[in-house]
mmCIF file of C-alpha atoms in Angstrom:
data_model
loop_
_atom_site.group_PDB
_atom_site.id
_atom_site.type_symbol
_atom_site.label_atom_id
_atom_site.label_comp_id
_atom_site.label_asym_id
_atom_site.label_seq_id
_atom_site.Cartn_x
_atom_site.Cartn_y
_atom_site.Cartn_z
ATOM 1 C CA MET A 1 101.766 83.245 73.586
ATOM 2 C CA ALA A 2 98.355 81.562 73.320
ATOM 3 C CA VAL A 3 97.495 79.165 76.122
ATOM 4 C CA THR A 4 94.627 76.724 75.673
ATOM 5 C CA GLU A 5 92.721 74.164 77.759
ATOM 6 C CA MET A 6 94.780 74.150 80.972
ATOM 7 C CA SER A 7 93.913 72.557 84.295
ATOM 8 C CA LYS A 8 93.987 74.600 87.504
ATOM 9 C CA VAL A 9 97.259 72.960 88.518
ATOM 10 C CA GLU A 10 98.848 73.780 85.149
ATOM 11 C CA ARG A 11 97.615 77.398 85.400
ATOM 12 C CA ALA A 12 98.976 77.762 88.946
ATOM 13 C CA THR A 13 102.319 76.296 87.858
ATOM 14 C CA LEU A 14 102.481 78.588 84.815
ATOM 15 C CA THR A 15 101.664 81.609 86.987
ATOM 16 C CA GLY A 16 104.474 80.751 89.408
ATOM 17 C CA VAL A 17 106.992 80.133 86.618
ATOM 18 C CA CYS A 18 106.140 83.378 84.809
ATOM 19 C CA SER A 19 106.286 85.368 88.042
ATOM 20 C CA THR A 20 109.760 83.994 88.691
ATOM 21 C CA ILE A 21 110.869 84.684 85.124
ATOM 22 C CA LEU A 22 109.520 88.244 85.308
ATOM 23 C CA LEU A 23 111.614 88.921 88.358
ATOM 24 C CA THR A 24 114.757 87.745 86.610
ATOM 25 C CA ALA A 25 114.374 88.136 82.855
ATOM 26 C CA GLY A 26 110.784 89.148 82.056
ATOM 27 C CA CYS A 27 107.826 87.093 80.939
ATOM 28 C CA ALA A 28 105.511 87.767 78.008
ATOM 29 C CA ALA A 29 102.339 86.249 79.456
ATOM 30 C CA ALA A 30 101.012 84.493 82.558
ATOM 31 C CA GLU A 31 97.873 82.533 83.217
ATOM 32 C CA ARG A 32 95.606 83.022 86.234
ATOM 33 C CA ASP A 33 92.845 80.719 87.331
ATOM 34 C CA VAL A 34 89.990 82.114 85.273
ATOM 35 C CA GLU A 35 86.862 80.684 86.872
ATOM 36 C CA ARG A 36 84.083 83.193 87.435
ATOM 37 C CA PRO A 37 83.893 84.632 90.954
ATOM 38 C CA SER A 38 80.784 84.217 93.057
ATOM 39 C CA ASN A 39 78.533 87.263 93.316
ATOM 40 C CA THR A 40 79.090 88.998 96.610
ATOM 41 C CA ALA A 41 77.521 92.122 98.015
ATOM 42 C CA ALA A 42 79.914 95.037 98.329
ATOM 43 C CA THR A 43 79.828 98.250 100.288
ATOM 44 C CA SER A 44 82.628 100.720 99.565
ATOM 45 C CA ALA A 45 84.632 101.369 96.414
ATOM 46 C CA ALA A 46 88.359 102.082 96.569
ATOM 47 C CA THR A 47 88.375 103.490 100.111
ATOM 48 C CA PRO A 48 91.905 103.798 101.512
ATOM 49 C CA LYS A 49 92.702 101.473 104.423
ATOM 50 C CA PRO A 50 95.412 102.692 106.831
ATOM 51 C CA THR A 51 98.220 100.213 107.524
ATOM 52 C CA SER A 52 100.435 99.907 110.559
ATOM 53 C CA ALA A 53 103.150 101.781 108.660
ATOM 54 C CA GLY A 54 100.811 104.728 108.028
ATOM 55 C CA CYS A 55 100.484 103.949 104.317
ATOM 56 C CA SER A 56 96.894 104.512 103.162
ATOM 57 C CA VAL A 57 96.437 101.367 101.029
ATOM 58 C CA THR A 58 93.730 101.400 98.349
ATOM 59 C CA ARG A 59 90.913 98.901 98.671
ATOM 60 C CA PRO A 60 89.650 96.988 95.634
ATOM 61 C CA THR A 61 86.648 98.306 93.744
ATOM 62 C CA THR A 62 83.472 96.587 94.863
ATOM 63 C CA GLU A 63 80.886 97.827 92.349
ATOM 64 C CA GLY A 64 80.722 98.494 88.634
ATOM 65 C CA ILE A 65 83.374 95.960 87.619
ATOM 66 C CA PRO A 66 82.933 95.357 83.868
ATOM 67 C CA THR A 67 81.561 92.002 82.764
ATOM 68 C CA GLY A 68 84.701 91.253 80.747
ATOM 69 C CA VAL A 69 86.897 91.674 83.834
ATOM 70 C CA ARG A 70 84.632 89.492 86.010
ATOM 71 C CA GLN A 71 84.610 86.768 83.339
ATOM 72 C CA THR A 72 88.398 86.800 83.000
ATOM 73 C CA TYR A 73 89.677 87.410 86.512
ATOM 74 C CA ASP A 74 88.427 85.638 89.642
ATOM 75 C CA GLY A 75 90.098 87.894 92.200
ATOM 76 C CA PRO A 76 89.411 91.393 93.500
ATOM 77 C CA ALA A 77 89.758 94.202 90.962
ATOM 78 C CA PHE A 78 90.364 97.940 90.940
ATOM 79 C CA GLY A 79 89.690 100.482 88.246
ATOM 80 C CA GLN A 80 87.285 102.705 86.410
ATOM 81 C CA GLU A 81 86.005 103.349 82.906
ATOM 82 C CA GLN A 82 88.445 101.891 80.349
ATOM 83 C CA LEU A 83 91.129 100.579 82.715
ATOM 84 C CA TRP A 84 91.065 97.870 85.406
ATOM 85 C CA VAL A 85 93.706 95.816 87.253
ATOM 86 C CA GLY A 86 93.728 92.680 89.359
ATOM 87 C CA ALA A 87 93.992 94.043 92.928
ATOM 88 C CA TRP A 88 96.985 91.846 93.816
ATOM 89 C CA TRP A 89 97.838 93.915 96.914
ATOM 90 C CA SER A 90 94.607 92.756 98.607
ATOM 91 C CA ASP A 91 95.692 89.095 98.375
ATOM 92 C CA GLU A 92 98.025 88.410 101.312
ATOM 93 C CA ALA A 93 99.980 85.683 99.454
ATOM 94 C CA LEU A 94 100.624 87.908 96.410
ATOM 95 C CA LEU A 95 101.527 90.858 98.623
ATOM 96 C CA GLU A 96 104.025 88.705 100.507
ATOM 97 C CA GLU A 97 105.467 87.510 97.168
ATOM 98 C CA ALA A 98 105.940 91.135 96.099
ATOM 99 C CA ARG A 99 107.659 91.895 99.414
ATOM 100 C CA GLN A 100 109.981 88.891 99.224
ATOM 101 C CA HIS A 101 110.949 89.309 95.565
ATOM 102 C CA GLY A 102 110.685 93.099 95.268
ATOM 103 C CA GLY A 103 108.267 92.871 92.373
ATOM 104 C CA ILE A 104 104.921 91.586 91.170
ATOM 105 C CA LYS A 105 103.171 90.525 87.985
ATOM 106 C CA TYR A 106 99.415 91.035 87.649
ATOM 107 C CA PRO A 107 96.730 91.412 84.961
ATOM 108 C CA SER A 108 95.582 94.765 83.565
ATOM 109 C CA PHE A 109 92.432 95.056 81.471
ATOM 110 C CA THR A 110 91.523 97.684 78.877
ATOM 111 C CA ILE A 111 87.760 97.945 78.442
ATOM 112 C CA GLN A 112 85.477 98.974 75.619
ATOM 113 C CA ASP A 113 81.701 98.354 75.688
ATOM 114 C CA ASP A 114 82.051 96.338 78.945
ATOM 115 C CA ASP A 115 84.473 93.850 77.299
ATOM 116 C CA VAL A 116 88.243 93.423 77.515
ATOM 117 C CA THR A 117 89.931 94.651 74.326
ATOM 118 C CA ASP A 118 93.378 95.367 72.891
ATOM 119 C CA GLU A 119 92.080 98.192 70.662
ATOM 120 C CA LEU A 120 93.117 100.835 73.212
ATOM 121 C CA GLY A 121 96.692 99.542 73.367
ATOM 122 C CA PRO A 122 98.643 98.548 76.473
ATOM 123 C CA PRO A 123 98.441 100.653 79.625
ATOM 124 C CA GLN A 124 101.431 102.750 80.678
ATOM 125 C CA VAL A 125 102.579 101.998 84.235
ATOM 126 C CA SER A 126 104.617 104.045 86.693
ATOM 127 C CA ALA A 127 105.175 103.965 90.452
ATOM 128 C CA LYS A 128 106.420 106.542 92.936
ATOM 129 C CA ARG A 129 107.481 105.858 96.492
ATOM 130 C CA LEU A 130 105.511 108.091 98.887
ATOM 131 C CA ASP A 131 107.603 107.590 102.035
ATOM 132 C CA GLY A 132 111.024 108.095 100.486
ATOM 133 C CA GLY A 133 112.759 108.540 97.183
ATOM 134 C CA GLY A 134 112.108 106.438 94.163
ATOM 135 C CA GLU A 135 110.235 106.411 90.865
ATOM 136 C CA ILE A 136 110.052 103.474 88.514
ATOM 137 C CA ALA A 137 108.347 102.493 85.286
ATOM 138 C CA GLY A 138 106.378 99.273 85.115
ATOM 139 C CA ASP A 139 106.176 96.950 82.125
ATOM 140 C CA THR A 140 103.258 95.643 80.122
ATOM 141 C CA GLY A 141 103.673 92.484 78.068
ATOM 142 C CA GLY A 142 101.864 91.538 74.883
ATOM 143 C CA TYR A 143 98.103 91.081 74.900
ATOM 144 C CA ALA A 144 97.579 87.635 76.439
ATOM 145 C CA THR A 145 95.026 85.047 75.348
ATOM 146 C CA ALA A 146 93.832 81.886 77.077
ATOM 147 C CA LYS A 147 90.776 79.652 77.219
ATOM 148 C CA ASP A 148 88.971 78.784 80.428
ATOM 149 C CA ASP A 149 87.630 75.308 81.198
ATOM 150 C CA SER A 150 84.435 76.040 79.244
ATOM 151 C CA GLY A 151 86.389 77.049 76.137
ATOM 152 C CA LYS A 152 85.686 80.787 76.436
ATOM 153 C CA THR A 153 88.551 82.931 75.146
ATOM 154 C CA LEU A 154 89.927 85.355 77.738
ATOM 155 C CA HIS A 155 92.328 88.311 77.408
ATOM 156 C CA TRP A 156 94.464 90.604 79.598
ATOM 157 C CA TRP A 157 97.682 92.638 79.588
ATOM 158 C CA PRO A 158 100.409 90.987 81.727
ATOM 159 C CA THR A 159 101.756 93.861 83.828
ATOM 160 C CA GLY A 160 104.803 93.923 86.081
ATOM 161 C CA ILE A 161 106.488 96.240 88.541
ATOM 162 C CA GLN A 162 109.929 95.772 90.066
ATOM 163 C CA PHE A 163 110.054 97.988 93.169
ATOM 164 C CA SER A 164 113.379 99.601 94.093
ATOM 165 C CA GLY A 165 112.763 98.910 97.776
ATOM 166 C CA PRO A 166 110.134 98.435 100.473
ATOM 167 C CA GLY A 167 107.762 101.246 101.337
ATOM 168 C CA CYS A 168 104.514 102.960 100.450
ATOM 169 C CA TRP A 169 104.109 103.131 96.661
ATOM 170 C CA ARG A 170 101.583 104.994 94.491
ATOM 171 C CA ILE A 171 101.056 103.178 91.189
ATOM 172 C CA THR A 172 99.488 104.923 88.199
ATOM 173 C CA GLU A 173 98.254 103.217 85.047
ATOM 174 C CA THR A 174 96.999 105.124 82.028
ATOM 175 C CA VAL A 175 95.347 104.158 78.766
ATOM 176 C CA GLY A 176 93.829 106.781 76.492
ATOM 177 C CA SER A 177 92.053 109.372 78.637
ATOM 178 C CA THR A 178 91.586 106.984 81.600
ATOM 179 C CA SER A 179 94.047 106.973 84.471
ATOM 180 C CA ILE A 180 93.854 104.987 87.710
ATOM 181 C CA THR A 181 96.009 105.372 90.806
ATOM 182 C CA TYR A 182 96.296 103.034 93.763
ATOM 183 C CA VAL A 183 98.542 102.830 96.820
ATOM 184 C CA VAL A 184 100.264 99.681 98.092
ATOM 185 C CA ASP A 185 102.525 98.956 101.076
ATOM 186 C CA ILE A 186 105.471 96.777 100.036
#
């Protein structure tokens, strides 16, 4: 589904609607606020942060984020080489949404020459619970397209995970020869 020329309120509404649909019937694409983030100095990349439950949660990447990801996504990111994700677990509101609804929808980005591309195909997503039983497969929707307020065309892979229960989860995404793994506490 192509989305064009949306206000911030329309994007926020569309994001909420698609998140709800994903949790019940699936959603092909969602729109995030796509303004460019401010440049901030960063210190550590993907260092685990212990939680009160003993789950070593992955921190977002702070350096080397591809230009295409920074232009498309205004939140924290995590990844390397050809694969990046919006670090939804570092946003308290999104983390709480995942906890309340048992699932989350977020953007994944496949990268070639510092730009987001669909040429590598969609990432494969899986999750394994580290503090108990459970393995699940995530879903990736069709390659999404939208325009920001300046008219620039943006792309991402809508990605979703429906957790089978609360706990410490290790999520792995793979595209081509690149694989990323991060840990979240749901």
